[in-house]
Amino acid sequence: MTAAREELARAEAEQADLAAATKAAEAAADADPDNKDLFSAARKARWNELKAGKAVQKAAKALEDAEAAAPPPPRELTDEEKADRAAPKPQGQWLIDGKKPLNNDERIKQDDAGLAVADRVREIYAKQGFDSIPAEDLAPRFKWIGMYTQRRQDMDGEQTSLLSNAELQDRYFMMRIRLDGGMMSSEQMRVIGGISTDFARGTADFTDRQNIQLHWIRIEDVPEIWDRLASVNLDTFFGCGDVPRVILGSPVAGIAKDEIIDASPAIKEIKENWLTRDEFANLPRKFKSGISGSVRQDITHEIQDISFIGSEHPEKGPGFDVWVGGGLSTNPMLAQRLGAWVSIDEVPEVWCGVVRIFRDYGYRKLRNRARLKFLVADWGIEKFRRILEDDYLGHKLTDGPEPEVFPGYRDHVGVHEQKDGRFYVGVKPTVGHTEGDQLQRLADLAEAHGVTDLRTTPDKELIFLNVEADAVDGLLEALDAEGLSARPSSFRRDIISCTGLEFCKLALVTTKQRAITLTDQLEERLGDLDVPLKISLNGCPNSCARTQVADIGLKGQIVTDDDGNRVEGFQVHLGGAIGMHPDFGKKLRGHKVTSAELDDYIVRVVEHYKDQRDEGEQFRDWVLRADEAVLQ
């Protein structure tokens, strides 16, 4: 609805300008009635004003339709319903406790809409510089426009727990470019690469939510960056903040031979017709979504707030199985099946219903309990489904069968035939790290081989779609020259890291460069591995790189080495997994590894696994039976 209001305001302003121009043109024509050019100009001005009037009428009708489609306000609950749905103590649930802010973040969100800061960026901050930005816009409102201040470069990991965010922050920003479903054209990638080169010191990283992230952004450059992004239909809005974040989607939606159903229409419907509504601009915390019809279940659905994964109903055909309440961080929880099957047409309605439950009943008092997973855990899945159906959908959902779990690699690295006979090619930049110049070269390279459709993935990969058979070998050769192999080792394919100490104010240790070095060491010393081995490096306990569900999860900490020095290191989690037999990795009691020891430690554990495993035994299964001494 916000977009409809903005369009009406723009149309009315344009009509007013044209009306003034018409008045001036007609006055000039009246003053010189024999001048045919002035008469023609006056007629043209009048015609433009009439067209603008029609545009105003169209925009007004669009706003009227949007307001009519907006849901009615939630009904007043009975005392019995409030008692049934309330937390044991007041937790800031809007429909139970009212909307009075219970912390400073909630007060700031109610004082002014998050996206309203975008106008101030253009009109004030970009012109007057970093020091003109007040604290309440800098954090949290800048998150709504996809920006955080990055970490000062002179602050080591020990400073993280000693200093505030304001003391740790630099005068530069991280900027997150939103790519719902990972969808990107070669021209869009070229523009992002140019922005990276011109404004971000060449930084560019694929994220595990299919976005592209830049660093070193100055506030003075933001309006031009936004304009360049808008020229190719991209933006950074809702990239961060207490809003629905980017929607994960299968990177091969609509083209994969083994696809159950193409989820792209549902992602497009939600992005274009629902995300812009004011009702979703103030949630208790972030809300993470995924929608995939792939048989590979390629959106890490077990750890999203809501996911829809492809499912074949025995009577109704292809559709989606619904999962809710997943998330990691310091209180990890796996999502639960709602037990419902929904059609492609029902996905947006169910998605909206779940987001509204979170908005109305989510715990806003304490930020560390404000995710949907806590509400689902407290209510239970049966109660959650009942309230969704009764209060937010107005009808019962269809019960559905549990989908079979895909047993192999979920990612899309390699060369794969599409259902139309063409091919897609997936490559893995190590930990998703690339540079602006490379993005521009890859855009040129793609087009030189007939490719204009690209995708990012939740595993930080890049996929080239619709490659003709006779162009595959040439594309692979060109990608190899860029250091991007479609046949990477298991180590390079499966390693992931967060941003780490280089830019993140929450981090305790360096992760990204350390992960790159670790990968090189594993390949040099062990060659390759014939099974998947997920390795995750995280700079802090927040698990942005999925510590708890990796085969080897490494959580950054400051540790004491053998000489008594305080140094960067990691707490070790082993045997975590999503997919087959999902579970969290076990922490080794009292076992921590310094960063200097990390390469040797990982090599040692992997060698033990290779020597002791039974035929076909996965790493996580071996961990469960291995002696703890062998794991240290």
XYZ file of C-alpha atoms in Angstrom, residues 117-411:
295
model
C 14.790 7.034 6.633
C 15.387 6.568 2.887
C 14.102 10.078 2.166
C 16.354 11.529 4.850
C 19.345 9.743 3.323
C 18.714 11.485 0.005
C 17.687 14.880 1.339
C 19.979 15.295 4.354
C 22.569 12.667 5.221
C 24.106 12.153 1.775
C 24.547 15.913 1.505
C 25.718 16.637 5.052
C 27.743 13.480 5.714
C 27.985 10.740 8.334
C 27.986 13.073 11.338
C 24.520 14.367 10.414
C 22.910 10.963 11.046
C 21.182 10.731 14.467
C 21.668 7.557 16.494
C 18.039 6.414 16.160
C 18.310 6.423 12.378
C 21.778 4.904 12.282
C 20.536 2.004 14.414
C 18.066 0.553 13.958
C 16.295 2.354 11.092
C 19.150 2.029 8.573
C 18.569 -1.740 8.720
C 15.263 -1.227 6.877
C 17.207 0.155 3.907
C 19.636 -2.768 3.976
C 22.572 -1.028 5.678
C 24.660 -1.508 8.834
C 27.712 0.381 9.948
C 30.761 -1.847 9.604
C 33.467 -2.491 12.171
C 36.444 -0.230 12.693
C 39.579 -1.829 11.286
C 41.682 -1.113 14.389
C 39.469 -3.131 16.766
C 40.489 -6.713 17.577
C 38.150 -9.433 18.797
C 38.694 -8.769 22.502
C 37.187 -5.313 22.049
C 33.842 -6.817 20.936
C 32.712 -7.673 24.456
C 34.209 -4.543 26.002
C 32.852 -1.801 23.760
C 29.409 -0.790 22.524
C 28.343 -1.001 18.905
C 28.662 2.769 18.666
C 32.294 2.555 19.810
C 33.071 -0.318 17.436
C 31.421 1.144 14.351
C 33.247 2.770 11.483
C 31.999 5.610 9.273
C 31.355 3.145 6.442
C 28.463 0.805 5.751
C 27.735 -2.728 4.729
C 25.036 -2.691 2.041
C 22.894 -5.728 1.210
C 21.396 -5.990 -2.277
C 18.226 -8.054 -2.154
C 17.813 -10.880 -4.703
C 14.587 -12.751 -3.933
C 14.832 -16.318 -5.181
C 18.460 -15.581 -6.078
C 17.251 -14.234 -9.439
C 19.670 -11.984 -11.295
C 20.355 -11.075 -14.913
C 23.795 -10.616 -16.424
C 23.085 -6.890 -16.759
C 22.115 -6.660 -13.080
C 25.327 -8.423 -12.086
C 27.328 -6.050 -14.266
C 25.722 -3.054 -12.545
C 26.409 -4.536 -9.076
C 30.006 -5.149 -10.098
C 30.330 -1.535 -11.247
C 28.914 -0.279 -7.953
C 31.371 -2.481 -6.087
C 34.296 -1.135 -8.082
C 33.242 2.511 -7.879
C 31.947 2.719 -4.311
C 32.851 -0.415 -2.289
C 36.608 -0.818 -2.820
C 35.869 -3.841 -4.977
C 34.164 -5.859 -2.230
C 31.332 -8.210 -3.163
C 30.210 -11.394 -1.435
C 27.431 -13.854 -2.143
C 25.532 -14.554 1.080
C 23.798 -17.687 2.328
C 20.491 -15.881 1.780
C 21.149 -15.395 -1.938
C 21.923 -11.681 -1.593
C 25.056 -9.804 -2.605
C 26.766 -7.811 0.123
C 29.079 -4.816 -0.304
C 31.318 -2.988 2.179
C 33.085 0.367 2.518
C 29.961 2.264 1.414
C 29.986 6.001 2.200
C 26.696 7.701 3.017
C 27.467 10.356 0.408
C 27.367 7.722 -2.355
C 24.152 5.963 -1.366
C 21.695 7.945 -3.570
C 23.731 7.247 -6.707
C 24.059 3.573 -5.742
C 20.298 3.341 -5.294
C 19.731 5.033 -8.640
C 22.050 2.622 -10.406
C 20.318 -0.338 -8.748
C 16.872 1.036 -9.630
C 17.915 1.326 -13.281
C 18.034 -2.498 -13.382
C 15.076 -3.046 -11.022
C 17.084 -3.810 -7.877
C 17.143 -2.261 -4.410
C 18.385 -2.743 -0.854
C 15.104 -2.161 1.000
C 14.091 -4.699 3.653
C 17.569 -6.181 3.276
C 17.856 -6.083 7.086
C 15.602 -5.078 9.983
C 12.486 -6.419 11.692
C 10.783 -7.266 8.411
C 10.355 -10.187 6.025
C 13.871 -10.697 4.716
C 14.756 -11.890 1.220
C 12.778 -14.980 0.166
C 14.981 -17.984 -0.534
C 14.084 -19.890 -3.659
C 15.416 -22.746 -5.740
C 18.033 -21.324 -8.107
C 16.840 -23.694 -10.823
C 13.104 -23.051 -10.451
C 11.257 -23.613 -13.689
C 14.117 -25.356 -15.501
C 15.206 -28.409 -13.462
C 14.316 -31.814 -14.919
C 13.456 -33.269 -11.515
C 11.446 -30.306 -10.221
C 8.207 -31.060 -8.394
C 6.701 -27.616 -9.018
C 7.948 -24.178 -10.083
C 7.706 -21.876 -7.038
C 8.696 -18.692 -8.902
C 5.123 -17.357 -9.288
C 4.576 -17.469 -5.510
C 7.840 -15.630 -4.789
C 6.973 -12.999 -7.383
C 3.441 -12.549 -6.005
C 4.675 -12.051 -2.439
C 7.486 -9.699 -3.438
C 5.392 -7.508 -5.742
C 2.034 -7.463 -3.967
C 2.641 -8.127 -0.263
C 6.090 -7.070 0.910
C 5.428 -3.373 0.270
C 2.444 -3.282 2.634
C 2.766 -1.226 5.778
C 1.419 -4.087 7.915
C 4.678 -6.048 7.484
C 7.078 -3.163 8.185
C 7.188 -3.626 11.982
C 7.606 -7.229 13.094
C 9.054 -8.322 16.461
C 12.321 -9.367 14.741
C 13.547 -10.562 11.373
C 11.387 -13.075 9.485
C 13.100 -15.566 7.168
C 11.249 -17.351 4.381
C 11.982 -19.980 1.762
C 9.878 -21.354 -1.112
C 11.164 -24.155 -3.326
C 9.567 -26.792 -5.490
C 12.876 -28.573 -6.060
C 13.193 -32.241 -5.216
C 16.561 -31.304 -3.680
C 14.871 -29.210 -0.942
C 17.519 -26.578 -1.593
C 16.477 -23.712 0.742
C 17.620 -24.992 4.174
C 13.953 -25.207 5.138
C 14.723 -26.705 8.536
C 16.106 -23.387 9.834
C 13.677 -20.820 8.354
C 10.772 -19.079 10.088
C 8.540 -20.397 7.299
C 9.304 -22.655 4.366
C 7.357 -24.248 1.590
C 9.021 -27.290 -0.004
C 7.809 -29.240 -2.994
C 5.438 -32.088 -2.184
C 3.271 -34.398 -4.264
C -0.205 -34.895 -2.798
C -1.699 -38.289 -3.764
C -4.978 -36.685 -4.844
C -4.261 -33.007 -5.486
C -0.925 -33.307 -7.254
C 2.156 -31.091 -6.900
C 2.172 -28.404 -4.230
C 4.038 -27.600 -1.029
C 4.632 -28.940 2.462
C 4.701 -26.145 5.073
C 7.301 -25.798 7.847
C 7.437 -23.125 10.579
C 9.526 -22.065 13.557
C 13.121 -22.809 12.610
C 16.206 -20.761 13.430
C 19.706 -21.049 14.870
C 21.654 -18.349 16.758
C 22.207 -18.948 20.497
C 18.946 -20.912 20.947
C 18.793 -23.195 17.902
C 15.515 -24.867 16.969
C 14.612 -26.936 13.933
C 11.440 -26.009 12.073
C 8.361 -28.176 12.495
C 6.000 -29.482 9.837
C 2.626 -27.795 9.934
C 1.190 -31.028 8.543
C -0.496 -29.137 5.736
C -0.253 -29.324 1.955
C -0.918 -26.104 0.026
C -1.241 -25.361 -3.668
C 0.880 -22.771 -5.455
C -2.069 -20.351 -5.333
C -2.392 -20.744 -1.557
C 1.261 -20.032 -0.763
C 0.989 -16.201 -0.561
C -2.130 -16.404 1.627
C -0.529 -18.869 4.056
C 2.727 -16.899 4.082
C 0.829 -13.723 4.975
C -1.160 -15.528 7.667
C 1.988 -16.771 9.396
C 3.665 -13.349 9.194
C 0.541 -11.763 10.726
C 0.556 -14.265 13.596
C 4.173 -13.324 14.238
C 3.313 -9.618 14.079
C 0.372 -9.961 16.479
C 1.665 -12.581 18.954
C 5.460 -12.470 18.668
C 7.395 -11.653 21.831
C 8.566 -8.037 21.523
C 9.775 -7.402 25.083
C 13.139 -9.172 24.866
C 15.005 -9.064 21.543
C 16.652 -12.434 22.192
C 13.218 -14.094 22.422
C 11.513 -12.181 19.639
C 11.800 -14.784 16.862
C 8.856 -16.879 15.674
C 10.519 -20.108 16.855
C 9.867 -19.218 20.498
C 6.154 -18.682 19.869
C 5.847 -21.957 17.944
C 7.696 -23.810 20.714
C 5.412 -22.351 23.393
C 2.143 -22.874 21.526
C 2.899 -26.215 19.919
C 2.343 -26.926 16.253
C -1.298 -28.045 16.576
C -2.335 -24.829 18.311
C -0.341 -22.736 15.847
C -2.112 -24.359 12.905
C -5.522 -23.979 14.548
C -5.080 -20.240 15.116
C -3.696 -19.791 11.604
C -6.720 -21.521 10.091
C -9.412 -20.058 12.332
C -8.252 -16.459 12.751
C -6.060 -15.672 9.750
C -7.187 -17.850 6.835
C -10.836 -18.488 7.612
C -10.679 -22.066 6.335
C -9.009 -25.386 7.048
C -5.856 -26.425 5.257
C -5.481 -29.753 3.497
C -3.554 -32.393 5.422
C -0.517 -33.510 3.485
C 1.989 -36.371 3.438
C 5.507 -35.824 4.711
C 7.886 -35.458 1.742
C 10.777 -37.835 1.377
C 14.095 -36.287 2.384
C 16.494 -35.800 -0.515
C 19.537 -37.984 0.289
C 22.324 -36.342 -1.725
C 23.906 -32.960 -2.341
C 21.306 -30.231 -2.085
C 23.353 -27.712 -4.007
